Amino acid sequence: MNRKDFIKRCSALGLGALAFPVLAVSCKEEPEFIQSLNVNFSGKVLIIGAGAAGLAAAHLLNQNGIDFEIIEAAPVYGGRIKEIAGFADFPIDLGGEWIHTDPSILGTLLNDPSTNSAVEIIKYRPKTVSAIKDGALKRRNFFSNFYSEYKFKNTTWYSFFNDFIVPGIRSRMVLNSPVENIDYSGNTIQVRNTDGQIFEGDKLILTVPTTILQDGFISFTPPLPQDKIATWNDVNMPDGLKVFIEFSERFYPDISLDNGIAASDDDGEKVFYDAAFNKDSGRNILGLFTVGDQASVYTNLPNNQAIIDQVMNELDSLFEGKASQHYVKHVIQNWSAEPYIGGSYTHNMDDSMQSTLLRPVESKLYFAGEAYADDWATVHGAGLSGMAAAEEIITGG
Amino acid sequence: MINILNKIIRGRVNSKEQVVSMNQLKMKSQFNSTFKVWMALCCLLATTSLYAQNEPKPIPISVGYFGHFAYQPGLKIGTEFSLMGRSDTDNYSRQWFGSPQIAFFSNPGSDTNFFVNFEAGIRKQKKGKNSYTAYSAGLGYRLQSKLESFSVNLSTGDRTNKIRNSYGFLVPTLNIERGWRTHKPLSWYSKFSVGSSLFGNQNQFMLFLEVGVKFKIKKEIKPRVK
């Protein structure tokens, strides 16, 4: 090898090594807007469910001048996004909390290239990481290097939808209206709620959680295809619970993962975390987020008092009695016990199940929600799936 | 001096306990960070100058890709001097060396880091071979500027109003290096380092992969003109 060859080879190796990681992780992402749609639909769309998927679908229909109506069973909109204000000096997400992708996704969901709005975001990378093994905390800060997500700073997922999406569609939302039957046998679709009220439309986007469909709260006339029902019944949407506790002093790491760092989703998940992380808060708020079998330990208890007693006992055991010593107050969100929700989020989705679930029925019934999304089990995934269903209806695709 | 040492060991530059405005806080942080980096650079240059004064030989320089966990990219520049005379056996030659270094590495979109380091170790080379192995221990100071929050524009995805905090860590390392002298003025090397960032309860295991070249800069001695 002569000098020229050597320099050439070194340069190639060196530059390659330098360029690869930079290219892999440093690109700024821009929102992807759905603009200039070829509108091939002029009827009315009924949207069942006012969670992230239903709201995002309605927003896109509204932007394209399509008539629609949202029918929501609960007295509030949001579904599995929900916030509590006033518990701390920042609003707390009782439901979906993390942004599991680049935050530019918020611009994609808003779908408005002319907006000047901005949202404050936390780069969520805990500095102190622990694993809970055999009832004791083991320091695992090493994993901090690979932990990278985002959270809202002084807002929440709920307030994002509430502030940017809901204002344009609020007037066409009917709350406290649990649907019991969807009749799509005729030219128009008829939706009947539990009060016997009938809503009519030409297309329908169904965004209710899979548990509601599995439990048969909604009947279909004619019945849905058998393969779709069978696939629905295979979807696992296990228990889910969130607890937030205020303490007078901080004694816990940024995040503590139960069952070790590499616990699989199949076993469930249980995480104690500093809910005030980078929130510029003067309060000490510890969050507990748990789903799956580990959540069932709590959700199977008879009441909220039993749940908080169990959580406090665990914390006292982990932190040598400091939890009871510094306890101020708490709030519990039991998603398994939440009417019209009944669990956390989809756990065992795969492409084949999803294609069966997503397939529209007779070009009248469309489906959206976190279970139907590419990024399933996420808020942004639910929103994007709602937009995809709306786009399909608008374009006649 | 004790105060300065305390600050360095305590690490965190803009503590929340300090009651100052955000602007003051940022200025103080930037000043402290810049000061520390300049101090480190001065130390490095002073070492090189001293070395150059005593030994009018070419100055060895190493430049390499310095990857935290291999994939977080960075650049490291260093020099080297002999700590003792070379000891030879029939098959091997051994040389104790000291190596001051300065490096930069980044976890794009999350944090950027300056790293000042000193390593001392032994290099072992089989006679008649062009490759060597070096074992060393190092002690460094890592100054990390970490992105804590920002605003994302919903139209463009641009990130503005970035708020960063600075953290300092002492970093002891153990290193193993393998080098090849493929051409006389140039050799190239690869190196693995493991260590720990020490700062309160934020101690972290660290691993570095370094790949680079070593060469020598000739120091010209100009004759004195009277």
Coordinates of C-alpha atoms in Angstrom, one line a residue, chain B residues 14-205:
Chain B
N14 CA -26.0 26.5 37.4
S15 CA -27.6 25.0 40.5
K16 CA -31.3 25.6 41.1
E17 CA -30.5 26.7 44.6
Q18 CA -28.9 29.9 43.3
V19 CA -31.4 32.7 43.3
V20 CA -30.5 34.5 40.1
S21 CA -32.3 35.4 36.9
M22 CA -32.3 32.9 34.0
N23 CA -30.1 35.3 32.0
Q24 CA -27.6 35.6 34.8
L25 CA -27.7 31.9 35.2
K26 CA -27.0 31.2 31.5
M27 CA -24.2 33.8 31.4
K28 CA -22.6 32.3 34.5
S29 CA -22.9 28.8 33.1
Q30 CA -21.4 29.9 29.8
F31 CA -18.6 31.7 31.5
N32 CA -17.8 28.8 33.8
S33 CA -17.8 26.4 30.9
T34 CA -15.6 28.5 28.7
F35 CA -13.3 29.2 31.6
K36 CA -12.8 25.5 32.4
V37 CA -12.2 24.6 28.7
W38 CA -9.6 27.4 28.4
M39 CA -7.9 26.3 31.5
A40 CA -7.7 22.8 30.2
L41 CA -6.4 24.0 26.9
C42 CA -3.8 26.1 28.6
C43 CA -2.7 23.1 30.7
L44 CA -2.4 21.0 27.5
L45 CA -0.4 23.6 25.7
A46 CA 1.8 24.2 28.6
T47 CA 2.6 20.5 28.8
T48 CA 3.4 20.5 25.1
S49 CA 5.6 23.6 25.4
L50 CA 7.5 22.2 28.3
Y51 CA 8.1 19.0 26.5
A52 CA 9.2 20.9 23.4
Q53 CA 11.7 22.9 25.4
N54 CA 13.3 19.9 26.9
E55 CA 13.2 17.7 23.9
P56 CA 13.8 19.3 20.6
K57 CA 12.4 16.2 18.9
P58 CA 9.3 16.0 16.7
I59 CA 6.0 16.3 18.7
P60 CA 3.8 13.3 18.4
I61 CA 0.1 14.2 17.7
S62 CA -2.8 11.8 17.6
V63 CA -6.1 12.7 16.0
G64 CA -9.0 10.3 16.0
Y65 CA -12.7 9.6 15.9
F66 CA -13.8 9.4 19.5
G67 CA -17.2 7.7 19.8
H68 CA -19.0 7.5 23.1
F69 CA -20.5 4.0 22.9
A70 CA -19.0 4.0 19.5
Y71 CA -22.0 5.7 17.9
Q72 CA -22.1 9.1 19.5
P73 CA -19.6 10.9 17.3
G74 CA -16.6 13.0 18.5
L75 CA -13.1 14.0 17.9
K76 CA -10.0 13.7 20.1
I77 CA -6.6 15.3 19.8
G78 CA -3.7 14.4 22.0
T79 CA 0.0 14.4 22.3
E80 CA 2.4 12.1 24.1
F81 CA 5.7 12.1 26.0
S82 CA 8.0 9.5 27.6
L83 CA 7.8 9.1 31.3
M84 CA 10.9 7.0 31.7
G85 CA 13.6 5.5 29.5
R86 CA 12.7 2.6 27.3
S87 CA 13.3 -0.9 28.7
D88 CA 14.2 -3.6 26.2
T89 CA 14.2 -7.4 26.5
D90 CA 15.2 -9.9 23.8
N91 CA 11.7 -9.9 22.3
Y92 CA 10.0 -6.7 23.4
S93 CA 10.5 -3.1 24.1
R94 CA 8.5 -1.3 26.7
Q95 CA 7.9 2.4 27.0
W96 CA 6.1 4.3 29.8
F97 CA 4.3 7.3 28.5
G98 CA 2.0 10.2 29.5
S99 CA -0.6 11.5 27.1
P100 CA -2.6 14.7 27.6
Q101 CA -5.7 14.9 25.4
I102 CA -8.7 17.0 24.6
A103 CA -11.8 15.8 23.0
F104 CA -15.3 16.7 21.9
F105 CA -18.2 14.3 21.5
S106 CA -21.9 14.7 21.0
N107 CA -25.1 12.8 21.4
P108 CA -26.9 14.8 18.6
G109 CA -30.0 16.5 19.7
S110 CA -29.3 15.7 23.3
D111 CA -25.9 16.7 24.7
T112 CA -22.5 18.0 23.7
N113 CA -19.4 17.2 25.8
F114 CA -15.9 18.6 26.2
F115 CA -13.4 16.2 27.6
V116 CA -10.0 16.9 29.0
N117 CA -8.0 13.9 29.9
F118 CA -4.6 12.7 31.0
E119 CA -3.5 9.1 30.5
A120 CA -0.4 7.3 31.7
G121 CA 0.5 3.8 30.6
I122 CA 2.9 1.4 29.0
R123 CA 3.4 0.6 25.4
K124 CA 4.7 -2.8 24.5
Q125 CA 6.1 -3.6 21.1
K126 CA 7.5 -6.9 19.8
K127 CA 10.8 -6.3 18.2
G128 CA 10.8 -6.4 14.4
K129 CA 7.0 -5.8 14.3
N130 CA 5.2 -2.7 13.3
S131 CA 2.3 -3.1 15.7
Y132 CA 2.1 -2.3 19.4
T133 CA -0.3 -2.6 22.3
A134 CA -0.6 0.0 25.0
Y135 CA -2.3 -0.2 28.4
S136 CA -3.1 2.9 30.3
A137 CA -5.2 4.5 33.0
G138 CA -6.6 8.0 32.6
L139 CA -8.3 10.7 34.6
G140 CA -10.3 13.3 32.9
Y141 CA -12.9 16.0 33.3
R142 CA -16.1 15.9 31.3
L143 CA -18.1 19.1 30.8
Q144 CA -21.5 18.2 29.5
S145 CA -24.0 20.7 28.0
K146 CA -27.3 18.9 28.1
L147 CA -30.5 19.9 26.2
E148 CA -33.3 20.1 28.8
S149 CA -36.2 21.6 26.9
F150 CA -37.1 23.5 23.8
S151 CA -40.0 24.9 21.8
V152 CA -41.1 23.1 18.7
N153 CA -42.7 25.1 15.9
L154 CA -45.9 23.4 14.7
S155 CA -45.5 24.6 11.2
T156 CA -41.8 24.0 10.5
G157 CA -40.7 21.6 13.2
D158 CA -37.9 24.1 14.1
R159 CA -36.6 24.0 17.7
T160 CA -36.1 27.3 19.4
N161 CA -35.8 28.6 23.0
K162 CA -33.4 25.7 23.8
I163 CA -32.6 25.5 27.5
R164 CA -29.4 23.7 28.3
N165 CA -27.7 23.0 31.6
S166 CA -24.1 22.2 32.2
Y167 CA -22.8 19.3 34.3
G168 CA -19.3 18.4 35.2
F169 CA -18.0 14.9 35.8
L170 CA -14.7 13.4 36.8
V171 CA -13.9 10.5 34.5
P172 CA -11.4 7.8 35.4
T173 CA -10.8 5.4 32.6
L174 CA -8.9 2.2 31.7
N175 CA -7.7 1.9 28.2
I176 CA -6.3 -0.6 25.8
E177 CA -4.9 0.5 22.5
R178 CA -3.6 -1.3 19.5
G179 CA -1.6 0.5 16.9
W180 CA 0.0 -0.2 13.5
R181 CA 2.9 1.7 12.0
T182 CA 2.0 1.2 8.3
H183 CA 4.1 4.1 7.0
K184 CA 6.9 5.6 8.8
P185 CA 5.6 9.1 9.6
L186 CA 2.1 7.7 10.2
S187 CA 0.7 5.1 12.4
W188 CA -2.9 4.4 13.1
Y189 CA -4.6 3.0 16.1
S190 CA -7.8 1.8 17.6
K191 CA -8.5 2.1 21.3
F192 CA -11.2 1.0 23.7
S193 CA -11.8 2.9 26.9
V194 CA -14.1 2.1 29.8
G195 CA -14.7 4.4 32.7
S196 CA -17.3 6.1 34.8
S197 CA -18.6 9.7 34.9
L198 CA -18.5 10.5 38.6
F199 CA -21.0 13.1 39.8
G200 CA -23.2 12.7 42.9
N201 CA -25.8 10.0 42.3
Q202 CA -25.6 10.5 38.5
N203 CA -22.5 8.2 38.1
Q204 CA -22.5 6.5 34.7
F205 CA -20.6 3.8 33.1

